[in-house]
Amino acid sequence: MAPTFTHEFKNQSYTGKTSFGTGVYIDGQFRDGSNGTTIDVVNPTNGSLITKIAEATAADVNTAVKAAQKALDTTWGLNTSGAERGELIGKLARLMERDQDELSAIEALDNGKTFGWAKGVDIAFSIQTIKYFAGWADKITGQTIETDEKKLVYTRHEPLGVVGQIIPWNFPLLMFAWKIAPALATGNAIVIKVSLRFVCAQRPSVKLDSSRAPLYLILIPRRIILPFIHLPHRGLALILLRPIFLHPLTRLLVIVPILALRVPGRVYPLSPTYPPFPDLLARTPTYPSPR
């Protein structure tokens, strides 16, 4: 069992205590990484050590993906109605509103932003994003298409499956909300890789019935809806896993070329208007058909 980090804030902006697990979060619990190593989390304003976070391995990523797939097969995805998904995601937004001062203090400590900026931008926009997609969860519908009296043609939207997500350092919680909210609203399960630099924003806990549960659990009793992973090496193990259907990431000049070189055959065009990856190997890029 990974240790718990506790910090007491005593300043003009916020006074209170926060605590959260420092392990990788997989299958409903914080756990040490399989190799036992940790990553230093440093306060960017003064260089002091905030805490140490467990470092995940490719084996941990594989375990998280299996847990996410189990959730899809048993308790999430098509097993949970859109109305219920919307209510659960909306609960997350309400809890974030309740604890926005605590979240803002953590964001400021972890990311170096001012408390006012964190609260007015990062936390506020995160809450708005989650509320928005919570409202969409029960409004995703297909179509019935007219043919003739002997046939019935209809479309049905289904979850992609396990979604691997990568977020950067500059807006840790806001990017987290951008990634998880639409994926959960549409019934997908998530394995997410956060920035190596700022990893605390996604970990704060909130009070629920006199107990404390990780915020990103969304307080869903199924425990494995949102397997969480922290992985170095720019998420390569996450990208290389075949069971993952989608890899939404914020486009960075360093990360994208590395991924493009390391994952041949796994890069697909997102839309006709989306610019393709640069011609890294001095040849015209080709895109294999998705399986």
Short mmCIF file of C-alpha atoms in Angstrom, two decimals:
data_model
loop_
_atom_site.label_atom_id
_atom_site.label_comp_id
_atom_site.label_asym_id
_atom_site.label_seq_id
_atom_site.Cartn_x
_atom_site.Cartn_y
_atom_site.Cartn_z
CA MET A 1 0.00 0.00 0.00
CA ALA A 2 1.43 3.36 -1.03
CA PRO A 3 1.82 6.05 1.66
CA THR A 4 -0.56 9.00 2.00
CA PHE A 5 0.63 12.57 1.53
CA THR A 6 -0.76 15.14 3.98
CA HIS A 7 -0.23 18.89 3.80
CA GLU A 8 -1.61 21.71 5.93
CA PHE A 9 -2.15 25.07 4.26
CA LYS A 10 -1.79 28.17 6.41
CA ASN A 11 -1.95 31.33 4.33
CA GLN A 12 -4.24 34.23 3.54
CA SER A 13 -5.88 32.43 0.63
CA TYR A 14 -6.68 29.09 2.23
CA THR A 15 -6.31 27.42 5.60
CA GLY A 16 -6.93 23.69 5.80
CA LYS A 17 -5.51 20.22 5.42
CA THR A 18 -5.44 18.00 2.35
CA SER A 19 -4.35 14.41 1.87
CA PHE A 20 -4.14 11.95 -0.99
CA GLY A 21 -2.44 8.72 -1.96
CA THR A 22 0.98 8.83 -3.57
CA GLY A 23 0.80 5.51 -5.41
CA VAL A 24 -0.38 4.67 -8.88
CA TYR A 25 -4.15 4.29 -8.78
CA ILE A 26 -5.33 1.02 -10.28
CA ASP A 27 -8.44 -1.06 -9.69
CA GLY A 28 -9.78 0.98 -6.80
CA GLN A 29 -6.66 1.45 -4.72
CA PHE A 30 -3.37 3.28 -4.49
CA ARG A 31 -0.44 0.95 -4.85
CA ASP A 32 3.31 1.14 -5.21
CA GLY A 33 4.68 0.85 -8.71
CA SER A 34 5.82 -2.64 -9.59
CA ASN A 35 9.49 -1.61 -9.51
CA GLY A 36 9.18 0.36 -6.25
CA THR A 37 10.72 3.58 -7.58
CA THR A 38 9.35 7.08 -7.01
CA ILE A 39 9.36 10.48 -8.69
CA ASP A 40 10.09 13.71 -6.82
CA VAL A 41 7.33 16.33 -6.88
CA VAL A 42 8.99 19.74 -6.48
CA ASN A 43 7.46 23.11 -5.62
CA PRO A 44 8.34 25.23 -8.69
CA THR A 45 8.36 28.47 -6.70
CA ASN A 46 11.21 27.54 -4.37
CA GLY A 47 12.54 24.14 -5.46
CA SER A 48 11.51 22.38 -2.25
CA LEU A 49 10.31 18.78 -2.26
CA ILE A 50 6.53 18.47 -1.90
CA THR A 51 6.28 14.69 -1.90
CA LYS A 52 7.28 11.57 -3.81
CA ILE A 53 4.90 9.85 -6.23
CA ALA A 54 5.15 6.20 -7.23
CA GLU A 55 6.60 5.60 -10.67
CA ALA A 56 4.58 3.24 -12.84
CA THR A 57 6.03 0.71 -15.23
CA ALA A 58 4.76 -0.80 -18.47
CA ALA A 59 3.53 -3.74 -16.39
CA ASP A 60 1.48 -1.35 -14.24
CA VAL A 61 -0.03 0.18 -17.36
CA ASN A 62 -1.02 -3.26 -18.59
CA THR A 63 -2.66 -4.00 -15.23
CA ALA A 64 -4.57 -0.73 -15.39
CA VAL A 65 -5.83 -1.45 -18.90
CA LYS A 66 -7.07 -4.88 -17.81
CA ALA A 67 -8.90 -3.29 -14.86
CA ALA A 68 -10.46 -0.73 -17.18
CA GLN A 69 -11.60 -3.45 -19.57
CA LYS A 70 -13.11 -5.36 -16.65
CA ALA A 71 -15.10 -2.26 -15.74
CA LEU A 72 -16.42 -1.98 -19.28
CA ASP A 73 -17.42 -5.63 -19.33
CA THR A 74 -19.19 -5.61 -15.97
CA THR A 75 -20.23 -2.26 -14.50
CA TRP A 76 -19.60 0.60 -16.90
CA GLY A 77 -20.02 1.43 -20.57
CA LEU A 78 -23.21 -0.13 -21.92
CA ASN A 79 -23.94 -1.50 -18.43
CA THR A 80 -24.67 2.00 -17.12
CA SER A 81 -27.32 4.27 -18.61
CA GLY A 82 -26.49 7.71 -19.91
CA ALA A 83 -28.70 9.26 -17.24
CA GLU A 84 -26.75 7.51 -14.49
CA ARG A 85 -23.42 8.45 -16.03
CA GLY A 86 -24.54 12.06 -16.20
CA GLU A 87 -25.59 12.06 -12.56
CA LEU A 88 -22.28 10.57 -11.42
CA ILE A 89 -20.21 12.98 -13.50
CA GLY A 90 -22.35 15.88 -12.28
CA LYS A 91 -21.65 14.81 -8.72
CA LEU A 92 -17.96 15.28 -9.39
CA ALA A 93 -18.58 18.87 -10.50
CA ARG A 94 -20.64 19.60 -7.39
CA LEU A 95 -17.93 18.20 -5.12
CA MET A 96 -15.30 20.24 -6.92
CA GLU A 97 -17.40 23.35 -6.36
CA ARG A 98 -17.65 22.52 -2.68
CA ASP A 99 -13.90 21.98 -2.32
CA GLN A 100 -12.69 24.55 -4.85
CA ASP A 101 -10.54 26.40 -2.30
CA GLU A 102 -8.70 23.20 -1.38
CA LEU A 103 -8.23 22.30 -5.03
CA SER A 104 -6.98 25.79 -5.83
CA ALA A 105 -4.45 25.65 -3.00
CA ILE A 106 -3.15 22.29 -4.25
CA GLU A 107 -2.92 23.58 -7.82
CA ALA A 108 -0.98 26.64 -6.64
CA LEU A 109 1.40 24.52 -4.55
CA ASP A 110 1.97 21.97 -7.28
CA ASN A 111 2.01 24.19 -10.36
CA GLY A 112 3.33 27.51 -9.06
CA LYS A 113 0.30 29.55 -10.07
CA THR A 114 -1.28 32.10 -7.79
CA PHE A 115 -4.26 30.97 -5.74
CA GLY A 116 -6.52 33.49 -7.49
CA TRP A 117 -5.51 32.30 -10.96
CA ALA A 118 -5.90 28.65 -10.03
CA LYS A 119 -9.36 29.22 -8.57
CA GLY A 120 -10.63 31.64 -11.21
CA VAL A 121 -9.30 29.80 -14.26
CA ASP A 122 -8.11 26.24 -13.70
CA ILE A 123 -10.68 25.11 -11.16
CA ALA A 124 -13.58 27.20 -12.45
CA PHE A 125 -13.15 26.06 -16.06
CA SER A 126 -12.66 22.45 -14.95
CA ILE A 127 -16.00 22.54 -13.15
CA GLN A 128 -17.71 24.11 -16.16
CA THR A 129 -16.29 21.47 -18.48
CA ILE A 130 -17.41 18.58 -16.30
CA LYS A 131 -20.89 20.07 -15.87
CA TYR A 132 -21.22 20.50 -19.63
CA PHE A 133 -20.39 16.91 -20.49
CA ALA A 134 -22.46 15.57 -17.60
CA GLY A 135 -25.43 17.14 -19.37
CA TRP A 136 -24.58 15.38 -22.62
CA ALA A 137 -24.38 11.88 -21.17
CA ASP A 138 -28.10 11.10 -21.65
CA LYS A 139 -28.47 13.01 -24.92
CA ILE A 140 -26.26 10.87 -27.14
CA THR A 141 -28.68 9.20 -29.53
CA GLY A 142 -28.65 7.32 -32.81
CA GLN A 143 -30.96 7.58 -35.79
CA THR A 144 -33.75 5.57 -37.34
CA ILE A 145 -33.35 5.68 -41.11
CA GLU A 146 -36.32 5.20 -43.42
CA THR A 147 -35.96 2.41 -46.00
CA ASP A 148 -39.09 0.35 -46.68
CA GLU A 149 -41.71 -1.55 -44.72
CA LYS A 150 -39.66 -4.76 -44.62
CA LYS A 151 -36.49 -3.29 -43.17
CA LEU A 152 -35.43 -1.40 -40.08
CA VAL A 153 -32.21 0.59 -40.27
CA TYR A 154 -30.85 2.41 -37.26
CA THR A 155 -27.58 3.68 -35.84
CA ARG A 156 -26.34 3.23 -32.30
CA HIS A 157 -23.44 5.02 -30.62
CA GLU A 158 -21.31 2.79 -28.41
CA PRO A 159 -18.20 3.44 -26.29
CA LEU A 160 -14.84 2.98 -27.98
CA GLY A 161 -13.55 1.01 -25.01
CA VAL A 162 -10.44 1.68 -22.96
CA VAL A 163 -9.13 5.17 -23.70
CA GLY A 164 -5.48 6.01 -23.09
CA GLN A 165 -5.03 9.70 -22.34
CA ILE A 166 -1.96 11.92 -21.98
CA ILE A 167 -2.01 15.42 -20.49
CA PRO A 168 0.70 18.10 -20.18
CA TRP A 169 2.03 20.24 -17.37
CA ASN A 170 0.59 23.71 -17.87
CA PHE A 171 -3.06 23.17 -16.88
CA PRO A 172 -2.97 19.86 -14.97
CA LEU A 173 -6.52 19.79 -13.62
CA LEU A 174 -8.18 21.60 -16.51
CA MET A 175 -6.62 19.28 -19.10
CA PHE A 176 -7.64 16.40 -16.85
CA ALA A 177 -11.25 17.61 -17.01
CA TRP A 178 -11.09 18.11 -20.78
CA LYS A 179 -9.96 14.53 -21.25
CA ILE A 180 -12.02 12.58 -18.74
CA ALA A 181 -15.39 14.34 -19.00
CA PRO A 182 -16.30 13.51 -22.63
CA ALA A 183 -14.77 10.04 -22.39
CA LEU A 184 -16.77 9.13 -19.28
CA ALA A 185 -19.95 10.76 -20.57
CA THR A 186 -19.83 8.47 -23.60
CA GLY A 187 -19.19 5.38 -21.49
CA ASN A 188 -15.48 4.81 -22.00
CA ALA A 189 -13.02 3.65 -19.35
CA ILE A 190 -9.80 5.59 -18.89
CA VAL A 191 -6.13 5.05 -18.23
CA ILE A 192 -4.49 8.45 -17.95
CA LYS A 193 -0.89 9.59 -17.90
CA VAL A 194 -0.33 12.95 -16.21
CA SER A 195 2.66 15.27 -16.45
CA LEU A 196 5.86 14.23 -14.74
CA ARG A 197 6.23 17.78 -13.42
CA PHE A 198 2.86 18.42 -11.82
CA VAL A 199 0.98 15.38 -10.56
CA CYS A 200 -0.85 16.50 -7.42
CA ALA A 201 -3.82 18.32 -8.94
CA GLN A 202 -5.60 15.12 -9.98
CA ARG A 203 -5.12 13.41 -6.61
CA PRO A 204 -6.92 15.46 -3.93
CA SER A 205 -9.57 13.74 -1.90
CA VAL A 206 -12.99 14.90 -0.84
CA LYS A 207 -15.17 14.07 2.12
CA LEU A 208 -18.06 11.70 1.55
CA ASP A 209 -20.10 10.30 4.41
CA SER A 210 -17.28 10.95 6.88
CA SER A 211 -14.82 9.04 4.68
CA ARG A 212 -12.35 10.25 2.11
CA ALA A 213 -12.29 9.06 -1.49
CA PRO A 214 -10.04 10.15 -4.36
CA LEU A 215 -11.63 12.94 -6.35
CA TYR A 216 -11.16 11.27 -9.70
CA LEU A 217 -13.03 8.19 -8.52
CA ILE A 218 -16.09 10.34 -9.20
CA LEU A 219 -17.48 8.64 -6.11
CA ILE A 220 -18.65 5.71 -8.17
CA PRO A 221 -18.88 2.60 -6.01
CA ARG A 222 -17.71 0.44 -8.91
CA ARG A 223 -14.14 1.41 -7.94
CA ILE A 224 -12.59 0.64 -11.32
CA ILE A 225 -14.31 3.08 -13.61
CA LEU A 226 -11.28 5.33 -13.84
CA PRO A 227 -8.01 3.45 -13.46
CA PHE A 228 -5.28 6.00 -12.96
CA ILE A 229 -1.67 5.59 -13.91
CA HIS A 230 1.41 7.77 -13.63
CA LEU A 231 4.00 6.82 -16.19
CA PRO A 232 7.31 8.38 -17.21
CA HIS A 233 8.97 8.10 -20.62
CA ARG A 234 6.22 10.19 -22.24
CA GLY A 235 3.58 7.51 -22.08
CA LEU A 236 5.17 5.17 -24.62
CA ALA A 237 3.95 2.05 -22.86
CA LEU A 238 0.45 3.48 -22.86
CA ILE A 239 0.56 4.12 -26.59
CA LEU A 240 2.02 0.72 -27.44
CA LEU A 241 -0.72 -1.31 -25.77
CA ARG A 242 -3.01 -2.91 -28.33
CA PRO A 243 -6.19 -3.03 -26.18
CA ILE A 244 -6.36 0.78 -26.09
CA PHE A 245 -8.58 2.20 -28.82
CA LEU A 246 -7.92 5.93 -28.62
CA HIS A 247 -5.01 8.11 -27.54
CA PRO A 248 -6.16 11.71 -27.03
CA LEU A 249 -3.21 13.90 -26.14
CA THR A 250 -2.39 17.56 -26.16
CA ARG A 251 -0.03 18.12 -29.05
CA LEU A 252 3.48 19.01 -27.87
CA LEU A 253 6.51 19.65 -30.08
CA VAL A 254 8.64 17.19 -28.15
CA ILE A 255 6.21 14.40 -27.39
CA VAL A 256 4.51 13.99 -30.75
CA PRO A 257 7.68 13.37 -32.82
CA ILE A 258 8.91 10.84 -30.24
CA LEU A 259 5.60 8.98 -30.28
CA ALA A 260 5.47 9.08 -34.07
CA LEU A 261 8.90 7.46 -34.27
CA ARG A 262 8.33 4.91 -31.51
CA VAL A 263 4.87 3.69 -32.51
CA PRO A 264 4.96 2.99 -36.27
CA GLY A 265 1.69 1.69 -37.58
CA ARG A 266 -0.32 3.20 -34.70
CA VAL A 267 -0.73 6.78 -35.92
CA TYR A 268 -3.97 7.58 -37.72
CA PRO A 269 -5.35 10.83 -39.19
CA LEU A 270 -7.97 12.32 -36.88
CA SER A 271 -9.92 14.21 -39.56
CA PRO A 272 -9.44 15.55 -43.09
CA THR A 273 -8.65 19.01 -41.68
CA TYR A 274 -6.27 17.96 -38.93
CA PRO A 275 -2.63 18.54 -39.97
CA PRO A 276 -0.64 15.30 -40.31
CA PHE A 277 2.49 14.68 -38.32
CA PRO A 278 5.64 16.23 -39.81
CA ASP A 279 7.60 14.15 -42.28
CA LEU A 280 10.09 13.00 -39.66
CA LEU A 281 11.72 10.38 -41.84
CA ALA A 282 11.81 12.47 -45.03
CA ARG A 283 9.14 10.43 -46.69
CA THR A 284 5.43 10.74 -47.27
CA PRO A 285 3.62 9.45 -44.18
CA THR A 286 1.18 6.61 -44.67
CA TYR A 287 -1.68 5.66 -42.40
CA PRO A 288 -2.78 2.06 -41.94
CA SER A 289 -6.45 1.35 -41.70
CA PRO A 290 -7.65 1.06 -38.09
CA ARG A 291 -8.43 -2.48 -37.03
#
